[in-house]
Amino acid sequence: DIVAAIEAALSEGPLAGRHVLVTSGPTHEPIDPVRYIANRSSGAQGTAIAAALRDLGARVSFITGPADVPPPAGVAVTRVQTAVEMLAAVEAALPADAGVFAAAVADWRVTEAATSKMKKDAAGTLPSLSFAENPDILATVSKGPQRPALVVGFAAETDDVTAHATAKRLRKGCDWIVANDVSPATGIMGGTENAVTLITAAGAEDWPRMDKAQVAAKLAARIAEALA
Amino acid sequence: DIVAAIEAALSEGPLAGRHVLVTSGPTHEPIDPVRYIANRSSGAQGTAIAAALRDLGARVSFITGPADVPPPAGVAVTRVQTAVEMLAAVEAALPADAGVFAAAVADWRVTEAATSKMKKDAAGTLPSLSFAENPDILATVSKGPQRPALVVGFAAETDDVTAHATAKRLRKGCDWIVANDVSPATGIMGGTENAVTLITAAGAEDWPRMDKAQVAAKLAARIAEALA
């Protein structure tokens, strides 16, 4: 991986001189000091995409929640826990030529996380939790003043994948959506392979099921083509 | 680690012929296919305890939630996700001479996890969640028909550590509680060191801050002494 990073730095590559931002992994939203709410995400796909963009010569800002896999070598890593922290790190990393938002950001956070461990009451019931909506990082960047020329979002869905992802693309204001079916039966979540549908203004392209590194290489090549 | 496992198998050791059950790691309680609630736990302390018991010659049944660290070699591993699954695995592994319950089990689960990814409504609000209390694995085993001769629980606290843990020992019906202060300022959660207080019928012993492997070795030696 270090060799690959050095090679990328020395080679020109189609993305030489380009700055690409990649978010990856889950966010962890604290309930109290020991409990949290999270989305399942190993960070494997986002990490592979960052490595593939680096291999094409891009300068990569990699903003990651607590993932299972280590970040790639040769990229600028910022580690965050929550969605609010992730948005701040993204805004600090802008401007960029492209942004790839692969993180599985929690939609909600607990309004006020407890500073002490919560206890059951005598009846053993949960103290009530109130939730607030997290910032929508993809929409905020897509509609913001420092919008990258190319914004790529992700959609992890379990039903009507293409329909949900096509609607999401319009709602968020991004250019592309990489959609995948994360139903437990697919084995994609936590696995080494991925089967994605790329949603663009031109429609939906189903890519064959392949290794996450191959999905990453194919997506990075498409990004290079779009920025050329 | 493999060498250590072979040495343990070949040597006699004070726990030779003894069966010890160890739980470790967090449990993940699903909200829907992509979201879950969890307790923070790397599994590092439980894994070190299982290895230390193995090193003293015990046959170890290791029941682990999704931990950050891999299970030790030379123990029988059962992997679970939820508290309900963990209790079933514990009951299947009994009888045992001792049980060490180091897992950070979620106290609550969502009553009915959704089988499809939940969506925001038009107002962006969270579908309401109702919670059910999880089985209390430590109390169930401590008060159950197959109670091991020695039952050791854990208490991760942020305030009044000794008082909370002393009360927990009586409430759960276990023999010992290994209590620690997991306030963020201590750096213990996710770190390599631990500072514990051992609560027994005789009172509270503060152990000095030391490596998690040293805490494990000291606890395993005490368990061997208690079972001798």
CSV table of C-alpha atoms in Angstrom, one decimal:
chain,number,residue,atom,x,y,z
A,1,ASP,CA,0.0,0.0,0.0
A,2,ILE,CA,2.9,2.3,0.8
A,3,VAL,CA,4.5,1.4,-2.5
A,4,ALA,CA,1.2,2.2,-4.3
A,5,ALA,CA,1.1,5.5,-2.5
A,6,ILE,CA,4.6,6.4,-3.6
A,7,GLU,CA,3.9,5.3,-7.2
A,8,ALA,CA,0.8,7.4,-7.3
A,9,ALA,CA,2.8,10.4,-6.0
A,10,LEU,CA,5.5,10.0,-8.6
A,11,SER,CA,3.3,9.2,-11.5
A,12,GLU,CA,1.1,11.7,-13.2
A,13,GLY,CA,-2.2,9.9,-13.5
A,14,PRO,CA,-5.4,11.3,-14.9
A,15,LEU,CA,-6.3,12.9,-11.5
A,16,ALA,CA,-2.9,14.5,-10.9
A,17,GLY,CA,-3.4,18.0,-9.5
A,18,ARG,CA,-7.0,17.2,-8.5
A,19,HIS,CA,-8.3,17.3,-4.9
A,20,VAL,CA,-10.9,14.7,-4.1
A,21,LEU,CA,-12.8,14.4,-0.8
A,22,VAL,CA,-14.0,11.0,0.4
A,23,THR,CA,-16.1,10.3,3.4
A,24,SER,CA,-16.2,6.7,4.8
A,25,GLY,CA,-17.3,4.5,7.6
A,26,PRO,CA,-20.2,4.9,10.0
A,27,THR,CA,-20.9,7.7,12.5
A,28,HIS,CA,-21.4,6.9,16.1
A,29,GLU,CA,-24.0,9.1,17.9
A,30,PRO,CA,-23.6,8.9,21.6
A,31,ILE,CA,-26.5,8.2,23.9
A,32,ASP,CA,-24.4,8.4,27.1
A,33,PRO,CA,-20.6,7.7,27.7
A,34,VAL,CA,-21.0,4.0,27.1
A,35,ARG,CA,-23.9,3.7,24.6
A,36,TYR,CA,-24.4,4.9,21.0
A,37,ILE,CA,-26.5,4.5,17.9
A,38,ALA,CA,-24.7,3.6,14.7
A,39,ASN,CA,-25.2,2.6,11.1
A,40,ARG,CA,-23.6,-0.7,10.1
A,41,SER,CA,-20.6,0.1,7.9
A,42,SER,CA,-17.2,-1.5,7.7
A,43,GLY,CA,-15.7,1.4,5.8
A,44,ALA,CA,-14.4,-1.1,3.2
A,45,GLN,CA,-15.9,0.4,0.1
A,46,GLY,CA,-15.0,4.1,1.0
A,47,THR,CA,-11.5,3.1,1.9
A,48,ALA,CA,-11.1,1.2,-1.5
A,49,ILE,CA,-12.4,4.3,-3.3
A,50,ALA,CA,-10.0,6.6,-1.6
A,51,ALA,CA,-7.1,4.2,-2.5
A,52,ALA,CA,-8.3,4.0,-6.2
A,53,LEU,CA,-8.5,7.8,-6.5
A,54,ARG,CA,-5.0,8.1,-5.0
A,55,ASP,CA,-3.8,5.5,-7.5
A,56,LEU,CA,-5.0,7.8,-10.3
A,57,GLY,CA,-2.9,10.7,-8.9
A,58,ALA,CA,-5.5,12.6,-6.9
A,59,ARG,CA,-4.8,14.4,-3.7
A,60,VAL,CA,-7.3,12.7,-1.4
A,61,SER,CA,-8.8,14.1,1.8
A,62,PHE,CA,-10.3,11.1,3.6
A,63,ILE,CA,-12.8,11.8,6.4
A,64,THR,CA,-13.7,8.7,8.3
A,65,GLY,CA,-15.9,7.6,11.2
A,66,PRO,CA,-14.9,4.6,13.4
A,67,ALA,CA,-14.5,2.0,10.6
A,68,ASP,CA,-13.4,-1.6,10.9
A,69,VAL,CA,-10.7,-1.3,8.2
A,70,PRO,CA,-7.7,1.1,8.5
A,71,PRO,CA,-7.5,4.1,6.2
A,72,PRO,CA,-5.3,3.8,3.1
A,73,ALA,CA,-1.7,5.1,3.0
A,74,GLY,CA,-1.0,8.3,1.1
A,75,VAL,CA,-4.2,10.2,1.8
A,76,ALA,CA,-4.9,12.9,4.4
A,77,VAL,CA,-6.9,11.3,7.1
A,78,THR,CA,-9.4,13.1,9.5
A,79,ARG,CA,-11.1,10.9,12.1
A,80,VAL,CA,-14.5,11.8,13.4
A,81,GLN,CA,-17.2,10.1,15.5
A,82,THR,CA,-20.5,12.0,14.8
A,83,ALA,CA,-22.3,13.4,11.8
A,84,VAL,CA,-21.9,16.9,13.2
A,85,GLU,CA,-18.1,16.4,13.4
A,86,MET,CA,-18.1,14.8,9.9
A,87,LEU,CA,-19.8,17.9,8.4
A,88,ALA,CA,-17.3,20.2,10.0
A,89,ALA,CA,-14.4,18.2,8.7
A,90,VAL,CA,-15.9,18.1,5.2
A,91,GLU,CA,-16.4,21.9,5.2
A,92,ALA,CA,-12.8,22.4,6.4
A,93,ALA,CA,-11.5,20.2,3.6
A,94,LEU,CA,-13.3,22.1,0.8
A,95,PRO,CA,-12.8,23.3,-1.9
A,96,ALA,CA,-12.4,20.1,-3.9
A,97,ASP,CA,-12.8,19.1,-7.5
A,98,ALA,CA,-15.0,16.1,-6.5
A,99,GLY,CA,-16.6,14.8,-3.4
A,100,VAL,CA,-17.5,11.1,-2.8
A,101,PHE,CA,-19.8,10.7,0.2
A,102,ALA,CA,-19.5,7.0,1.0
A,103,ALA,CA,-20.0,7.3,4.8
A,104,ALA,CA,-23.0,5.7,6.4
A,105,VAL,CA,-24.0,8.8,8.3
A,106,ALA,CA,-26.6,8.3,11.1
A,107,ASP,CA,-29.8,10.2,10.2
A,108,TRP,CA,-30.5,11.1,13.9
A,109,ARG,CA,-28.7,11.8,17.0
A,110,VAL,CA,-29.9,11.9,20.6
A,111,THR,CA,-30.8,15.5,21.4
A,112,GLU,CA,-28.8,15.7,24.5
A,113,ALA,CA,-26.4,12.8,25.2
A,114,ALA,CA,-26.1,12.1,28.9
A,115,THR,CA,-22.7,12.8,30.5
A,116,SER,CA,-23.2,10.0,33.0
A,117,LYS,CA,-24.1,6.4,32.3
A,118,MET,CA,-27.9,6.2,32.3
A,119,LYS,CA,-29.5,3.8,34.8
A,120,LYS,CA,-32.6,1.7,34.6
A,121,ASP,CA,-35.4,3.0,36.9
A,122,ALA,CA,-37.1,0.7,39.4
A,123,ALA,CA,-39.3,-0.7,36.7
A,124,GLY,CA,-36.3,-1.4,34.5
A,125,THR,CA,-37.5,1.0,31.8
A,126,LEU,CA,-35.4,3.1,29.4
A,127,PRO,CA,-35.1,6.8,30.2
A,128,SER,CA,-36.9,8.4,27.3
A,129,LEU,CA,-34.7,9.5,24.4
A,130,SER,CA,-35.5,12.4,22.2
A,131,PHE,CA,-33.9,12.6,18.8
A,132,ALA,CA,-32.8,15.4,16.5
A,133,GLU,CA,-32.2,15.2,12.8
A,134,ASN,CA,-28.5,15.2,11.9
A,135,PRO,CA,-27.1,17.6,9.3
A,136,ASP,CA,-27.5,16.2,5.8
A,137,ILE,CA,-23.9,16.3,4.6
A,138,LEU,CA,-24.6,15.3,1.0
A,139,ALA,CA,-27.4,17.8,0.5
A,140,THR,CA,-25.5,20.6,2.4
A,141,VAL,CA,-22.4,20.2,0.2
A,142,SER,CA,-24.5,19.7,-3.0
A,143,LYS,CA,-26.4,22.9,-2.5
A,144,GLY,CA,-23.6,24.8,-0.8
A,145,PRO,CA,-21.4,27.7,-1.9
A,146,GLN,CA,-18.3,25.5,-2.3
A,147,ARG,CA,-19.9,22.7,-4.3
A,148,PRO,CA,-17.4,20.4,-6.0
A,149,ALA,CA,-17.8,20.1,-9.8
A,150,LEU,CA,-18.8,16.5,-9.2
A,151,VAL,CA,-20.7,15.3,-6.2
A,152,VAL,CA,-21.2,11.5,-5.7
A,153,GLY,CA,-23.5,10.2,-3.0
A,154,PHE,CA,-24.3,6.7,-1.8
A,155,ALA,CA,-27.6,5.0,-1.1
A,156,ALA,CA,-27.7,1.8,1.0
A,157,GLU,CA,-31.2,0.4,0.5
A,158,THR,CA,-33.1,-2.8,1.2
A,159,ASP,CA,-36.1,-2.3,-1.1
A,160,ASP,CA,-36.8,-0.7,-4.5
A,161,VAL,CA,-33.1,0.2,-4.7
A,162,THR,CA,-33.1,2.0,-8.0
A,163,ALA,CA,-36.3,4.0,-7.4
A,164,HIS,CA,-35.2,5.1,-3.9
A,165,ALA,CA,-31.7,6.1,-5.2
A,166,THR,CA,-33.1,8.0,-8.2
A,167,ALA,CA,-35.3,10.0,-6.0
A,168,LYS,CA,-32.4,10.5,-3.6
A,169,ARG,CA,-30.2,12.0,-6.3
A,170,LEU,CA,-32.8,14.6,-7.2
A,171,ARG,CA,-33.6,15.4,-3.5
A,172,LYS,CA,-30.0,15.8,-2.5
A,173,GLY,CA,-28.9,17.8,-5.6
A,174,CYS,CA,-25.8,15.5,-6.2
A,175,ASP,CA,-24.6,14.4,-9.6
A,176,TRP,CA,-24.4,10.6,-9.1
A,177,ILE,CA,-25.7,8.1,-6.6
A,178,VAL,CA,-23.9,4.8,-6.1
A,179,ALA,CA,-26.8,2.6,-4.9
A,180,ASN,CA,-26.5,-0.8,-3.4
A,181,ASP,CA,-28.8,-3.4,-1.9
A,182,VAL,CA,-27.8,-4.1,1.6
A,183,SER,CA,-30.5,-6.6,2.4
A,184,PRO,CA,-29.0,-9.2,4.8
A,185,ALA,CA,-29.5,-11.9,2.1
A,186,THR,CA,-27.0,-10.2,-0.3
A,187,GLY,CA,-24.1,-10.6,2.1
A,188,ILE,CA,-22.7,-7.3,0.9
A,189,MET,CA,-22.7,-5.5,4.2
A,190,GLY,CA,-19.4,-6.5,5.9
A,191,GLY,CA,-18.4,-8.7,2.8
A,192,THR,CA,-15.7,-8.2,0.2
A,193,GLU,CA,-18.0,-7.9,-2.8
A,194,ASN,CA,-20.5,-5.2,-3.9
A,195,ALA,CA,-23.2,-5.0,-6.5
A,196,VAL,CA,-24.0,-1.4,-7.3
A,197,THR,CA,-26.2,0.6,-9.5
A,198,LEU,CA,-24.8,3.9,-10.7
A,199,ILE,CA,-27.5,6.6,-11.0
A,200,THR,CA,-26.7,9.6,-13.1
A,201,ALA,CA,-28.7,12.2,-15.0
A,202,ALA,CA,-28.7,9.7,-17.9
A,203,GLY,CA,-30.4,6.9,-15.9
A,204,ALA,CA,-29.4,3.8,-14.0
A,205,GLU,CA,-26.5,1.5,-14.8
A,206,ASP,CA,-26.4,-1.9,-13.1
A,207,TRP,CA,-22.8,-2.9,-12.5
A,208,PRO,CA,-22.1,-6.6,-12.2
A,209,ARG,CA,-21.3,-8.0,-8.7
A,210,MET,CA,-17.5,-7.6,-8.2
A,211,ASP,CA,-14.9,-7.1,-5.5
A,212,LYS,CA,-15.1,-3.8,-3.6
A,213,ALA,CA,-11.7,-2.9,-5.0
A,214,GLN,CA,-13.0,-3.4,-8.5
A,215,VAL,CA,-16.0,-1.2,-7.8
A,216,ALA,CA,-13.6,1.4,-6.5
A,217,ALA,CA,-11.3,1.3,-9.5
A,218,LYS,CA,-14.3,1.5,-11.9
A,219,LEU,CA,-15.8,4.5,-10.0
A,220,ALA,CA,-12.4,6.3,-9.8
A,221,ALA,CA,-12.0,5.9,-13.6
A,222,ARG,CA,-15.4,7.3,-14.2
A,223,ILE,CA,-14.6,10.3,-11.9
A,224,ALA,CA,-11.4,10.9,-13.8
A,225,GLU,CA,-13.3,10.8,-17.1
A,226,ALA,CA,-15.9,13.3,-15.7
A,227,LEU,CA,-13.3,15.7,-14.5
A,228,ALA,CA,-11.1,15.5,-17.7
B,1,ASP,CA,-0.4,-16.8,20.8
B,2,ILE,CA,-0.5,-20.2,19.2
B,3,VAL,CA,2.6,-21.2,21.0
B,4,ALA,CA,1.0,-20.0,24.3
B,5,ALA,CA,-2.1,-22.1,23.5
B,6,ILE,CA,0.0,-25.2,22.9
B,7,GLU,CA,2.0,-24.7,26.0
B,8,ALA,CA,-1.2,-24.3,28.0
B,9,ALA,CA,-2.6,-27.5,26.5
B,10,LEU,CA,0.6,-29.4,27.3
B,11,SER,CA,1.2,-28.0,30.8
B,12,GLU,CA,-0.9,-28.9,33.7
B,13,GLY,CA,-1.5,-25.4,35.3
B,14,PRO,CA,-3.7,-24.7,38.3
B,15,LEU,CA,-6.9,-24.6,36.1
B,16,ALA,CA,-6.2,-27.9,34.3
B,17,GLY,CA,-9.5,-29.9,34.0
B,18,ARG,CA,-11.6,-26.8,34.8
B,19,HIS,CA,-14.1,-25.3,32.4
B,20,VAL,CA,-14.4,-21.5,32.5
B,21,LEU,CA,-16.9,-19.5,30.5
B,22,VAL,CA,-16.0,-15.9,29.4
B,23,THR,CA,-18.3,-13.4,27.7
B,24,SER,CA,-16.7,-10.4,25.9
B,25,GLY,CA,-17.3,-7.5,23.5
B,26,PRO,CA,-20.4,-5.5,23.0
B,27,THR,CA,-23.8,-6.7,21.8
B,28,HIS,CA,-25.4,-5.0,18.8
B,29,GLU,CA,-29.2,-4.6,19.0
B,30,PRO,CA,-30.7,-4.0,15.6
B,31,ILE,CA,-33.1,-1.1,14.9
B,32,ASP,CA,-33.4,-2.0,11.2
B,33,PRO,CA,-31.2,-3.8,8.7
B,34,VAL,CA,-28.6,-0.9,8.7
B,35,ARG,CA,-28.9,0.7,12.2
B,36,TYR,CA,-28.2,-0.6,15.7
B,37,ILE,CA,-27.7,0.4,19.3
B,38,ALA,CA,-24.5,-0.7,21.0
B,39,ASN,CA,-22.4,-0.3,24.1
B,40,ARG,CA,-18.8,0.8,23.5
B,41,SER,CA,-16.5,-2.2,24.1
B,42,SER,CA,-13.4,-3.2,22.2
B,43,GLY,CA,-13.4,-6.7,23.7
B,44,ALA,CA,-9.8,-6.2,24.7
B,45,GLN,CA,-10.2,-6.9,28.5
B,46,GLY,CA,-12.5,-10.0,28.0
B,47,THR,CA,-10.1,-11.4,25.3
B,48,ALA,CA,-7.1,-10.9,27.6
B,49,ILE,CA,-8.9,-12.7,30.5
B,50,ALA,CA,-9.8,-15.7,28.2
B,51,ALA,CA,-6.2,-15.9,27.2
B,52,ALA,CA,-5.0,-15.7,30.8
B,53,LEU,CA,-7.4,-18.5,31.9
B,54,ARG,CA,-6.2,-20.6,29.0
B,55,ASP,CA,-2.6,-20.0,30.0
B,56,LEU,CA,-3.4,-21.5,33.5
B,57,GLY,CA,-4.7,-24.6,31.9
B,58,ALA,CA,-8.5,-24.0,31.8
B,59,ARG,CA,-10.8,-25.1,29.0
B,60,VAL,CA,-12.3,-21.8,28.0
B,61,SER,CA,-15.7,-21.2,26.3
B,62,PHE,CA,-15.4,-17.7,24.8
B,63,ILE,CA,-18.7,-16.1,23.8
B,64,THR,CA,-18.2,-12.8,22.0
B,65,GLY,CA,-20.2,-10.0,20.5
B,66,PRO,CA,-18.8,-8.0,17.5
B,67,ALA,CA,-15.5,-6.9,19.1
B,68,ASP,CA,-12.6,-4.9,17.7
B,69,VAL,CA,-9.9,-7.4,18.7
B,70,PRO,CA,-9.8,-11.0,17.5
B,71,PRO,CA,-10.5,-13.9,19.9
B,72,PRO,CA,-7.5,-15.7,21.4
B,73,ALA,CA,-6.2,-18.9,20.0
B,74,GLY,CA,-6.9,-22.1,21.9
B,75,VAL,CA,-10.4,-21.3,23.2
B,76,ALA,CA,-13.8,-22.4,21.9
B,77,VAL,CA,-15.3,-19.3,20.3
B,78,THR,CA,-19.0,-18.6,19.8
B,79,ARG,CA,-19.9,-15.4,18.0
B,80,VAL,CA,-23.2,-13.6,18.7
B,81,GLN,CA,-24.7,-10.2,17.9
B,82,THR,CA,-27.5,-9.6,20.4
B,83,ALA,CA,-28.0,-10.1,24.2
B,84,VAL,CA,-30.7,-12.7,23.5
B,85,GLU,CA,-28.2,-14.7,21.4
B,86,MET,CA,-25.5,-14.2,24.0
B,87,LEU,CA,-27.7,-15.7,26.8
B,88,ALA,CA,-28.6,-18.7,24.6
B,89,ALA,CA,-24.9,-19.3,23.9
B,90,VAL,CA,-24.0,-19.0,27.6
B,91,GLU,CA,-26.7,-21.5,28.6
B,92,ALA,CA,-25.6,-23.9,25.9
B,93,ALA,CA,-22.0,-23.7,27.3
B,94,LEU,CA,-23.0,-24.5,30.9
B,95,PRO,CA,-22.1,-26.2,33.2
B,96,ALA,CA,-18.8,-24.5,34.0
B,97,ASP,CA,-16.6,-24.2,37.1
B,98,ALA,CA,-16.5,-20.4,36.8
B,99,GLY,CA,-18.1,-17.8,34.6
B,100,VAL,CA,-16.6,-14.4,33.8
B,101,PHE,CA,-19.1,-12.0,32.3
B,102,ALA,CA,-17.0,-9.2,30.8
B,103,ALA,CA,-19.3,-8.4,27.8
B,104,ALA,CA,-20.8,-5.0,27.6
B,105,VAL,CA,-24.4,-6.2,27.1
B,106,ALA,CA,-26.9,-3.7,25.9
B,107,ASP,CA,-29.6,-3.2,28.5
B,108,TRP,CA,-32.3,-2.6,26.0
B,109,ARG,CA,-33.3,-3.7,22.6
B,110,VAL,CA,-35.8,-2.3,20.1
B,111,THR,CA,-39.0,-4.3,20.6
B,112,GLU,CA,-39.5,-5.1,17.0
B,113,ALA,CA,-36.6,-4.4,14.7
B,114,ALA,CA,-37.8,-3.3,11.3
B,115,THR,CA,-37.0,-5.7,8.4
B,116,SER,CA,-36.7,-2.8,5.9
B,117,LYS,CA,-34.6,0.4,6.3
B,118,MET,CA,-36.7,2.9,8.1
B,119,LYS,CA,-37.3,6.2,6.3
B,120,LYS,CA,-37.7,9.7,7.5
B,121,ASP,CA,-41.3,11.0,7.2
B,122,ALA,CA,-42.0,14.3,5.4
B,123,ALA,CA,-41.1,16.2,8.5
B,124,GLY,CA,-37.8,14.4,8.8
B,125,THR,CA,-38.7,12.9,12.2
B,126,LEU,CA,-37.7,9.5,13.6
B,127,PRO,CA,-40.2,6.7,13.5
B,128,SER,CA,-40.9,6.1,17.2
B,129,LEU,CA,-39.0,3.3,18.7
B,130,SER,CA,-40.2,1.2,21.6
B,131,PHE,CA,-37.7,-0.6,23.8
B,132,ALA,CA,-37.8,-3.9,25.7
B,133,GLU,CA,-35.5,-4.8,28.5
B,134,ASN,CA,-32.8,-7.4,27.5
B,135,PRO,CA,-32.3,-10.5,29.5
B,136,ASP,CA,-29.9,-9.9,32.4
B,137,ILE,CA,-27.3,-12.6,31.6
B,138,LEU,CA,-25.3,-12.1,34.9
B,139,ALA,CA,-28.3,-12.3,37.2
B,140,THR,CA,-29.9,-15.1,35.2
B,141,VAL,CA,-26.8,-17.3,35.5
B,142,SER,CA,-26.1,-16.2,39.1
B,143,LYS,CA,-29.6,-17.2,40.2
B,144,GLY,CA,-30.0,-20.1,37.8
B,145,PRO,CA,-30.0,-23.9,38.3
B,146,GLN,CA,-26.5,-24.4,36.6
B,147,ARG,CA,-24.8,-21.6,38.5
B,148,PRO,CA,-21.0,-22.0,38.3
B,149,ALA,CA,-19.2,-22.2,41.7
B,150,LEU,CA,-17.6,-18.8,41.0
B,151,VAL,CA,-19.5,-16.0,39.1
B,152,VAL,CA,-17.6,-12.8,38.2
B,153,GLY,CA,-19.5,-9.8,36.8
B,154,PHE,CA,-18.2,-6.5,35.4
B,155,ALA,CA,-19.4,-3.0,36.0
B,156,ALA,CA,-18.5,-0.1,33.8
B,157,GLU,CA,-19.4,3.0,35.6
B,158,THR,CA,-18.8,6.7,35.3
B,159,ASP,CA,-19.8,7.9,38.8
B,160,ASP,CA,-19.5,6.4,42.4
B,161,VAL,CA,-17.8,3.4,40.9
B,162,THR,CA,-17.4,1.4,44.1
B,163,ALA,CA,-20.8,2.1,45.5
B,164,HIS,CA,-22.6,1.3,42.2
B,165,ALA,CA,-20.5,-1.9,41.8
B,166,THR,CA,-21.1,-3.1,45.4
B,167,ALA,CA,-24.8,-2.7,45.0
B,168,LYS,CA,-24.6,-4.5,41.7
B,169,ARG,CA,-22.9,-7.5,43.2
B,170,LEU,CA,-25.7,-8.0,45.7
B,171,ARG,CA,-28.5,-7.3,43.2
B,172,LYS,CA,-27.1,-9.7,40.6
B,173,GLY,CA,-26.2,-12.5,43.1
B,174,CYS,CA,-22.7,-12.9,41.7
B,175,ASP,CA,-19.6,-13.5,43.8
B,176,TRP,CA,-17.3,-10.8,42.5
B,177,ILE,CA,-17.6,-7.6,40.5
B,178,VAL,CA,-14.7,-6.2,38.5
B,179,ALA,CA,-15.5,-2.5,38.4
B,180,ASN,CA,-14.0,0.2,36.3
B,181,ASP,CA,-14.3,3.8,35.7
B,182,VAL,CA,-15.0,4.4,32.0
B,183,SER,CA,-15.3,8.2,32.2
B,184,PRO,CA,-13.9,9.6,29.0
B,185,ALA,CA,-11.2,11.4,31.0
B,186,THR,CA,-9.6,8.0,32.1
B,187,GLY,CA,-8.8,6.9,28.5
B,188,ILE,CA,-9.6,3.3,29.6
B,189,MET,CA,-12.3,2.7,27.1
B,190,GLY,CA,-10.5,1.6,23.9
B,191,GLY,CA,-7.1,1.9,25.6
B,192,THR,CA,-4.5,-0.6,26.5
B,193,GLU,CA,-4.6,-0.1,30.3
B,194,ASN,CA,-7.3,-0.6,32.9
B,195,ALA,CA,-7.7,0.5,36.5
B,196,VAL,CA,-10.2,-1.8,38.3
B,197,THR,CA,-11.7,-2.3,41.7
B,198,LEU,CA,-12.4,-5.9,42.7
B,199,ILE,CA,-15.6,-6.2,44.8
B,200,THR,CA,-15.9,-9.4,46.8
B,201,ALA,CA,-17.9,-10.4,49.9
B,202,ALA,CA,-14.9,-9.1,51.9
B,203,GLY,CA,-15.1,-5.6,50.4
B,204,ALA,CA,-13.4,-3.5,47.7
B,205,GLU,CA,-9.8,-3.8,46.6
B,206,ASP,CA,-8.4,-1.1,44.3
B,207,TRP,CA,-5.9,-2.5,41.9
B,208,PRO,CA,-3.2,-0.2,40.5
B,209,ARG,CA,-3.6,1.0,36.9
B,210,MET,CA,-1.9,-1.6,34.7
B,211,ASP,CA,-1.9,-3.2,31.3
B,212,LYS,CA,-5.2,-5.0,30.4
B,213,ALA,CA,-3.1,-8.2,30.1
B,214,GLN,CA,-1.8,-7.7,33.6
B,215,VAL,CA,-5.3,-7.2,35.0
B,216,ALA,CA,-6.3,-10.4,33.2
B,217,ALA,CA,-3.3,-12.4,34.6
B,218,LYS,CA,-4.1,-11.2,38.1
B,219,LEU,CA,-7.8,-12.0,37.8
B,220,ALA,CA,-7.1,-15.4,36.4
B,221,ALA,CA,-4.7,-16.2,39.2
B,222,ARG,CA,-7.4,-15.2,41.7
B,223,ILE,CA,-9.9,-17.4,40.0
B,224,ALA,CA,-7.5,-20.3,40.1
B,225,GLU,CA,-7.0,-19.7,43.9
B,226,ALA,CA,-10.8,-19.5,44.5
B,227,LEU,CA,-11.4,-22.8,42.6
B,228,ALA,CA,-8.4,-24.7,44.2
